PDB file of C-alpha atoms in Angstrom:
ATOM      1  CA  MET A  91     122.484  82.049  78.994  1.00  0.00           C
ATOM      2  CA  MET A  92     125.135  84.834  79.859  1.00  0.00           C
ATOM      3  CA  LYS A  93     122.801  87.735  80.218  1.00  0.00           C
ATOM      4  CA  SER A  94     120.863  85.761  82.852  1.00  0.00           C
ATOM      5  CA  LYS A  95     124.334  84.822  84.867  1.00  0.00           C
ATOM      6  CA  VAL A  96     125.177  88.554  84.735  1.00  0.00           C
ATOM      7  CA  ALA A  97     121.902  90.000  85.876  1.00  0.00           C
ATOM      8  CA  GLY A  98     121.684  87.060  88.760  1.00  0.00           C
ATOM      9  CA  ILE A  99     125.057  87.949  90.064  1.00  0.00           C
ATOM     10  CA  ALA A 100     123.895  91.719  90.394  1.00  0.00           C
ATOM     11  CA  PHE A 101     120.750  90.562  92.206  1.00  0.00           C
ATOM     12  CA  LEU A 102     122.878  88.458  94.594  1.00  0.00           C
ATOM     13  CA  ILE A 103     125.517  91.158  95.073  1.00  0.00           C
ATOM     14  CA  GLY A 104     122.749  93.929  95.558  1.00  0.00           C
ATOM     15  CA  SER A 105     121.044  91.728  97.960  1.00  0.00           C
ATOM     16  CA  LEU A 106     123.825  90.117 100.240  1.00  0.00           C
ATOM     17  CA  TYR A 107     125.518  93.826 100.269  1.00  0.00           C
ATOM     18  CA  TYR A 108     122.417  95.396 101.730  1.00  0.00           C
ATOM     19  CA  VAL A 109     121.965  92.803 104.332  1.00  0.00           C
ATOM     20  CA  VAL A 110     125.757  92.778 105.276  1.00  0.00           C
ATOM     21  CA  ALA A 111     125.461  96.874 104.977  1.00  0.00           C
ATOM     22  CA  GLU A 112     122.595  96.979 107.389  1.00  0.00           C
ATOM     23  CA  ALA A 113     123.922  94.473 109.897  1.00  0.00           C
ATOM     24  CA  VAL A 114     127.093  96.675 110.065  1.00  0.00           C
ATOM     25  CA  SER A 115     125.605 100.039 110.435  1.00  0.00           C
ATOM     26  CA  ALA A 116     123.408  98.326 113.250  1.00  0.00           C
ATOM     27  CA  ALA A 117     126.064  97.214 115.045  1.00  0.00           C
ATOM     28  CA  PHE A 118     127.721 100.740 115.193  1.00  0.00           C
ATOM     29  CA  PHE A 119     124.478 102.473 115.954  1.00  0.00           C
ATOM     30  CA  ASN A 120     123.724 104.089 119.110  1.00  0.00           C
ATOM     31  CA  ALA A 121     121.899 101.136 120.974  1.00  0.00           C
ATOM     32  CA  SER A 122     122.395  97.618 121.083  1.00  0.00           C
ATOM     33  CA  LEU A 123     122.247  95.685 118.212  1.00  0.00           C
ATOM     34  CA  PHE A 124     118.826  93.896 119.263  1.00  0.00           C
ATOM     35  CA  ASP A 125     117.298  97.479 119.971  1.00  0.00           C
ATOM     36  CA  ALA A 126     118.687  98.726 116.683  1.00  0.00           C
ATOM     37  CA  TYR A 127     116.739  95.902 114.807  1.00  0.00           C
ATOM     38  CA  VAL A 128     113.803  95.874 116.564  1.00  0.00           C
ATOM     39  CA  PHE A 129     113.098  99.622 118.117  1.00  0.00           C
ATOM     40  CA  HIS A 130     114.678 101.748 115.199  1.00  0.00           C
ATOM     41  CA  ALA A 131     113.311 101.931 111.828  1.00  0.00           C
ATOM     42  CA  ILE A 132     115.950 101.072 108.750  1.00  0.00           C
ATOM     43  CA  SER A 133     115.883 104.853 107.844  1.00  0.00           C
ATOM     44  CA  GLU A 134     117.518 105.761 111.221  1.00  0.00           C
ATOM     45  CA  LEU A 135     120.481 103.924 110.177  1.00  0.00           C
ATOM     46  CA  GLY A 136     120.838 106.319 106.968  1.00  0.00           C
ATOM     47  CA  ILE A 137     120.424 109.514 109.083  1.00  0.00           C
ATOM     48  CA  PRO A 138     124.013 111.249 109.319  1.00  0.00           C
ATOM     49  CA  ASP A 139     124.042 111.981 113.029  1.00  0.00           C
ATOM     50  CA  ALA A 140     125.884 110.566 115.915  1.00  0.00           C
ATOM     51  CA  ASN A 141     123.598 107.952 116.248  1.00  0.00           C
ATOM     52  CA  SER A 142     124.622 106.359 113.358  1.00  0.00           C
ATOM     53  CA  PRO A 143     128.149 106.882 112.380  1.00  0.00           C
ATOM     54  CA  LEU A 144     128.000 104.406 109.302  1.00  0.00           C
ATOM     55  CA  PHE A 145     124.979 106.446 107.777  1.00  0.00           C
ATOM     56  CA  TRP A 146     126.788 106.355 104.573  1.00  0.00           C
ATOM     57  CA  LEU A 147     127.112 102.374 104.385  1.00  0.00           C
ATOM     58  CA  MET A 148     123.458 101.948 104.916  1.00  0.00           C
ATOM     59  CA  ASN A 149     122.486 104.676 102.140  1.00  0.00           C
ATOM     60  CA  SER A 150     124.986 103.112  99.705  1.00  0.00           C
ATOM     61  CA  ALA A 151     123.139  99.848 100.498  1.00  0.00           C
ATOM     62  CA  PHE A 152     119.649 101.269  99.380  1.00  0.00           C
ATOM     63  CA  ILE A 153     121.263 103.126  96.254  1.00  0.00           C
ATOM     64  CA  LEU A 154     122.528  99.654  95.021  1.00  0.00           C
ATOM     65  CA  ILE A 155     119.968  97.480  95.637  1.00  0.00           C
ATOM     66  CA  GLY A 156     117.665  99.973  93.833  1.00  0.00           C
ATOM     67  CA  LEU A 157     119.895  99.950  90.894  1.00  0.00           C
ATOM     68  CA  THR A 158     120.334  96.173  90.766  1.00  0.00           C
ATOM     69  CA  LEU A 159     116.617  95.906  90.633  1.00  0.00           C
ATOM     70  CA  ILE A 160     116.088  98.497  87.847  1.00  0.00           C
ATOM     71  CA  PHE A 161     119.367  96.873  85.908  1.00  0.00           C
ATOM     72  CA  GLY A 162     118.356  93.211  86.518  1.00  0.00           C
ATOM     73  CA  ASN A 163     114.579  93.718  85.338  1.00  0.00           C
ATOM     74  CA  PHE A 164     115.309  95.708  82.556  1.00  0.00           C
ATOM     75  CA  TYR A 165     118.201  93.697  81.467  1.00  0.00           C
ATOM     76  CA  THR A 166     117.009  90.385  81.662  1.00  0.00           C
ATOM     77  CA  PHE A 167     114.138  89.656  83.913  1.00  0.00           C
ATOM     78  CA  LYS A 168     111.815  91.112  81.465  1.00  0.00           C
ATOM     79  CA  ASP A 169     112.378  88.176  79.185  1.00  0.00           C
ATOM     80  CA  PHE A 170     110.556  86.062  81.656  1.00  0.00           C
ATOM     81  CA  ILE A 171     107.563  88.026  81.765  1.00  0.00           C
ATOM     82  CA  VAL A 172     104.862  87.331  79.317  1.00  0.00           C
ATOM     83  CA  LYS A 173     101.908  89.593  80.346  1.00  0.00           C
ATOM     84  CA  ASN A 174     101.706  92.769  82.165  1.00  0.00           C
ATOM     85  CA  ARG A 175     104.919  93.800  80.838  1.00  0.00           C
ATOM     86  CA  ARG A 176     104.250  97.742  80.528  1.00  0.00           C
ATOM     87  CA  ILE A 177     103.243  97.399  84.381  1.00  0.00           C
ATOM     88  CA  PHE A 178     105.992  95.479  85.116  1.00  0.00           C
ATOM     89  CA  TYR A 179     108.320  98.383  83.947  1.00  0.00           C
ATOM     90  CA  VAL A 180     106.827 101.046  85.748  1.00  0.00           C
ATOM     91  CA  LEU A 181     106.385  99.308  88.832  1.00  0.00           C
ATOM     92  CA  THR A 182     110.299  98.434  88.556  1.00  0.00           C
ATOM     93  CA  LEU A 183     111.088 101.862  87.986  1.00  0.00           C
ATOM     94  CA  ILE A 184     108.800 103.238  91.072  1.00  0.00           C
ATOM     95  CA  THR A 185     110.572 100.611  93.316  1.00  0.00           C
ATOM     96  CA  GLY A 186     114.160 101.118  92.196  1.00  0.00           C
ATOM     97  CA  LEU A 187     113.932 105.133  92.305  1.00  0.00           C
ATOM     98  CA  GLY A 188     111.985 104.965  95.638  1.00  0.00           C
ATOM     99  CA  VAL A 189     114.646 102.885  97.189  1.00  0.00           C
ATOM    100  CA  ILE A 190     117.443 105.345  95.606  1.00  0.00           C
ATOM    101  CA  ILE A 191     115.688 108.185  96.978  1.00  0.00           C
ATOM    102  CA  VAL A 192     115.715 106.906 100.444  1.00  0.00           C
ATOM    103  CA  GLY A 193     119.239 106.313 100.151  1.00  0.00           C
ATOM    104  CA  MET A 194     120.045 109.734  98.560  1.00  0.00           C
ATOM    105  CA  ILE A 195     117.537 112.189 100.651  1.00  0.00           C
ATOM    106  CA  HIS A 196     117.388 110.897 104.492  1.00  0.00           C
ATOM    107  CA  GLY A 197     114.883 111.194 107.062  1.00  0.00           C
ATOM    108  CA  GLY A 198     114.884 113.149 110.320  1.00  0.00           C
ATOM    109  CA  ASN A 199     115.248 116.453 108.249  1.00  0.00           C
ATOM    110  CA  PRO A 200     111.891 118.299 108.456  1.00  0.00           C
ATOM    111  CA  LEU A 201     112.688 119.938 104.875  1.00  0.00           C
ATOM    112  CA  THR A 202     113.456 116.617 103.317  1.00  0.00           C
ATOM    113  CA  SER A 203     111.718 114.217 105.276  1.00  0.00           C
ATOM    114  CA  GLY A 204     108.475 114.341 102.885  1.00  0.00           C
ATOM    115  CA  TYR A 205     110.592 113.476  99.940  1.00  0.00           C
ATOM    116  CA  HIS A 206     112.136 110.569 101.949  1.00  0.00           C
ATOM    117  CA  THR A 207     108.808 109.187 103.020  1.00  0.00           C
ATOM    118  CA  LEU A 208     107.552 109.203  99.444  1.00  0.00           C
ATOM    119  CA  GLY A 209     110.600 107.267  98.340  1.00  0.00           C
ATOM    120  CA  ALA A 210     109.879 104.746 101.132  1.00  0.00           C
ATOM    121  CA  VAL A 211     106.331 104.173 100.036  1.00  0.00           C
ATOM    122  CA  MET A 212     107.343 104.032  96.580  1.00  0.00           C
ATOM    123  CA  ALA A 213     109.892 101.317  97.531  1.00  0.00           C
ATOM    124  CA  ILE A 214     107.712  99.208  99.710  1.00  0.00           C
ATOM    125  CA  LEU A 215     104.371  99.380  98.698  1.00  0.00           C
ATOM    126  CA  GLY A 216     105.562  99.574  94.814  1.00  0.00           C
ATOM    127  CA  GLY A 217     108.098  96.565  95.331  1.00  0.00           C
ATOM    128  CA  ASN A 218     105.484  94.353  96.988  1.00  0.00           C
ATOM    129  CA  ILE A 219     102.710  94.953  94.434  1.00  0.00           C
ATOM    130  CA  LEU A 220     105.815  94.210  91.890  1.00  0.00           C
ATOM    131  CA  LEU A 221     106.407  90.822  93.438  1.00  0.00           C
ATOM    132  CA  VAL A 222     102.639  90.021  93.186  1.00  0.00           C
ATOM    133  CA  LEU A 223     102.652  91.127  89.528  1.00  0.00           C
ATOM    134  CA  ILE A 224     105.691  89.083  88.738  1.00  0.00           C
ATOM    135  CA  SER A 225     104.243  85.858  90.358  1.00  0.00           C
ATOM    136  CA  ARG A 226     101.331  86.188  88.047  1.00  0.00           C
ATOM    137  CA  SER A 227     103.275  87.233  84.723  1.00  0.00           C
ATOM    138  CA  MET A 228     105.477  84.582  83.899  1.00  0.00           C
ATOM    139  CA  ASP A 229     104.610  81.604  81.775  1.00  0.00           C
ATOM    140  CA  VAL A 230     104.692  79.110  84.571  1.00  0.00           C
ATOM    141  CA  PHE A 231     103.446  78.999  88.114  1.00  0.00           C
ATOM    142  CA  ASP A 232     106.074  76.918  89.641  1.00  0.00           C
ATOM    143  CA  GLN A 233     107.562  76.883  93.198  1.00  0.00           C
ATOM    144  CA  TYR A 234     109.744  80.336  92.291  1.00  0.00           C
ATOM    145  CA  GLN A 235     106.631  82.099  91.304  1.00  0.00           C
ATOM    146  CA  LYS A 236     104.627  80.938  94.557  1.00  0.00           C
ATOM    147  CA  ILE A 237     107.364  82.025  96.789  1.00  0.00           C
ATOM    148  CA  THR A 238     107.548  85.157  95.019  1.00  0.00           C
ATOM    149  CA  LEU A 239     103.555  85.531  95.377  1.00  0.00           C
ATOM    150  CA  LEU A 240     103.804  84.553  98.927  1.00  0.00           C
ATOM    151  CA  LEU A 241     106.910  87.517  99.759  1.00  0.00           C
ATOM    152  CA  GLY A 242     104.717  89.754  98.159  1.00  0.00           C
ATOM    153  CA  LEU A 243     101.485  89.223 100.120  1.00  0.00           C
ATOM    154  CA  ILE A 244     103.477  89.004 103.372  1.00  0.00           C
ATOM    155  CA  GLY A 245     105.175  92.340 102.528  1.00  0.00           C
ATOM    156  CA  LEU A 246     101.767  94.047 101.597  1.00  0.00           C
ATOM    157  CA  VAL A 247     100.186  92.646 104.882  1.00  0.00           C
ATOM    158  CA  ALA A 248     103.295  94.046 106.819  1.00  0.00           C
ATOM    159  CA  PHE A 249     103.199  97.554 104.998  1.00  0.00           C
ATOM    160  CA  TRP A 250      99.368  97.536 106.049  1.00  0.00           C
ATOM    161  CA  ILE A 251      99.863  96.673 109.744  1.00  0.00           C
ATOM    162  CA  LEU A 252     102.893  99.299 109.613  1.00  0.00           C
ATOM    163  CA  PHE A 253     100.685 102.191 108.045  1.00  0.00           C
ATOM    164  CA  PHE A 254      98.319 101.711 110.986  1.00  0.00           C
ATOM    165  CA  SER A 255     100.879 101.150 113.674  1.00  0.00           C
ATOM    166  CA  MET A 256     103.363 104.136 113.233  1.00  0.00           C
ATOM    167  CA  ASP A 257     103.123 105.051 116.801  1.00  0.00           C
ATOM    168  CA  SER A 258     103.832 101.392 118.101  1.00  0.00           C
ATOM    169  CA  ILE A 259     107.346 100.534 119.390  1.00  0.00           C
ATOM    170  CA  TYR A 260     107.589  97.546 117.230  1.00  0.00           C
ATOM    171  CA  MET A 261     106.940  99.669 114.090  1.00  0.00           C
ATOM    172  CA  ALA A 262     110.557  98.981 112.806  1.00  0.00           C
ATOM    173  CA  VAL A 263     109.589  95.240 113.023  1.00  0.00           C
ATOM    174  CA  PHE A 264     106.707  95.755 110.426  1.00  0.00           C
ATOM    175  CA  GLU A 265     108.972  97.961 108.399  1.00  0.00           C
ATOM    176  CA  ARG A 266     111.692  95.432 108.126  1.00  0.00           C
ATOM    177  CA  ILE A 267     109.160  92.663 107.416  1.00  0.00           C
ATOM    178  CA  SER A 268     107.884  94.690 104.296  1.00  0.00           C
ATOM    179  CA  VAL A 269     111.621  95.515 103.224  1.00  0.00           C
ATOM    180  CA  TYR A 270     113.012  92.259 103.551  1.00  0.00           C
ATOM    181  CA  THR A 271     110.362  90.414 101.287  1.00  0.00           C
ATOM    182  CA  LEU A 272     112.166  92.404  98.275  1.00  0.00           C
ATOM    183  CA  VAL A 273     115.535  91.697  99.550  1.00  0.00           C
ATOM    184  CA  ILE A 274     114.976  87.906 100.023  1.00  0.00           C
ATOM    185  CA  TRP A 275     113.453  88.198  96.377  1.00  0.00           C
ATOM    186  CA  SER A 276     116.546  89.765  94.765  1.00  0.00           C
ATOM    187  CA  PHE A 277     118.594  87.138  96.403  1.00  0.00           C
ATOM    188  CA  LEU A 278     116.129  84.178  95.236  1.00  0.00           C
ATOM    189  CA  SER A 279     115.707  85.701  91.798  1.00  0.00           C
ATOM    190  CA  GLY A 280     119.543  85.947  91.668  1.00  0.00           C
ATOM    191  CA  LEU A 281     120.008  82.264  92.302  1.00  0.00           C
ATOM    192  CA  TYR A 282     116.914  81.786  89.698  1.00  0.00           C
ATOM    193  CA  LEU A 283     118.826  83.746  86.777  1.00  0.00           C
ATOM    194  CA  VAL A 284     122.172  82.099  87.602  1.00  0.00           C
ATOM    195  CA  ARG A 285     120.624  78.663  87.517  1.00  0.00           C
ATOM    196  CA  SER A 286     118.305  79.251  84.286  1.00  0.00           C
TER     197      SER A 286
END
């Protein structure tokens, strides 16, 4: 079906662009690549200051993956959801808008950091709850749904640890795990839709 392929390609582009944009932004960050990933939150890559010369690239990745999630879910993926559709729509909007807010309102500014944090919670918590919901709202529970459920649960556990480890030097690791579950799901869903 053409609609599935279009949405699938959008998911693939959004997720791959995100991975590449973060890697390139981290490579130019004012720290080693290892330190950028392990000790610096993703949001730091998007702050327009001397530490992150490619802040605009990271922020564009947030915005793009948020837009592709909303587009893909509303355009095609809704057809695979047989129950809980209203909650599916609400969580898709919360997650997608949350990631877009993160990309448009950067952290590190006392005047706007509250909005940035709100966007991050919407994206991470909303996104991983969305994955759990999707896994239990399709007409079958095969390998794709099991992987989706596992990703959602891993993301929620990582977010829970992150919530109580904000002062830990490894906070960025738990943050990335809780974010990457959604990025991985977007990529897998792209393959799922292209093949369906």
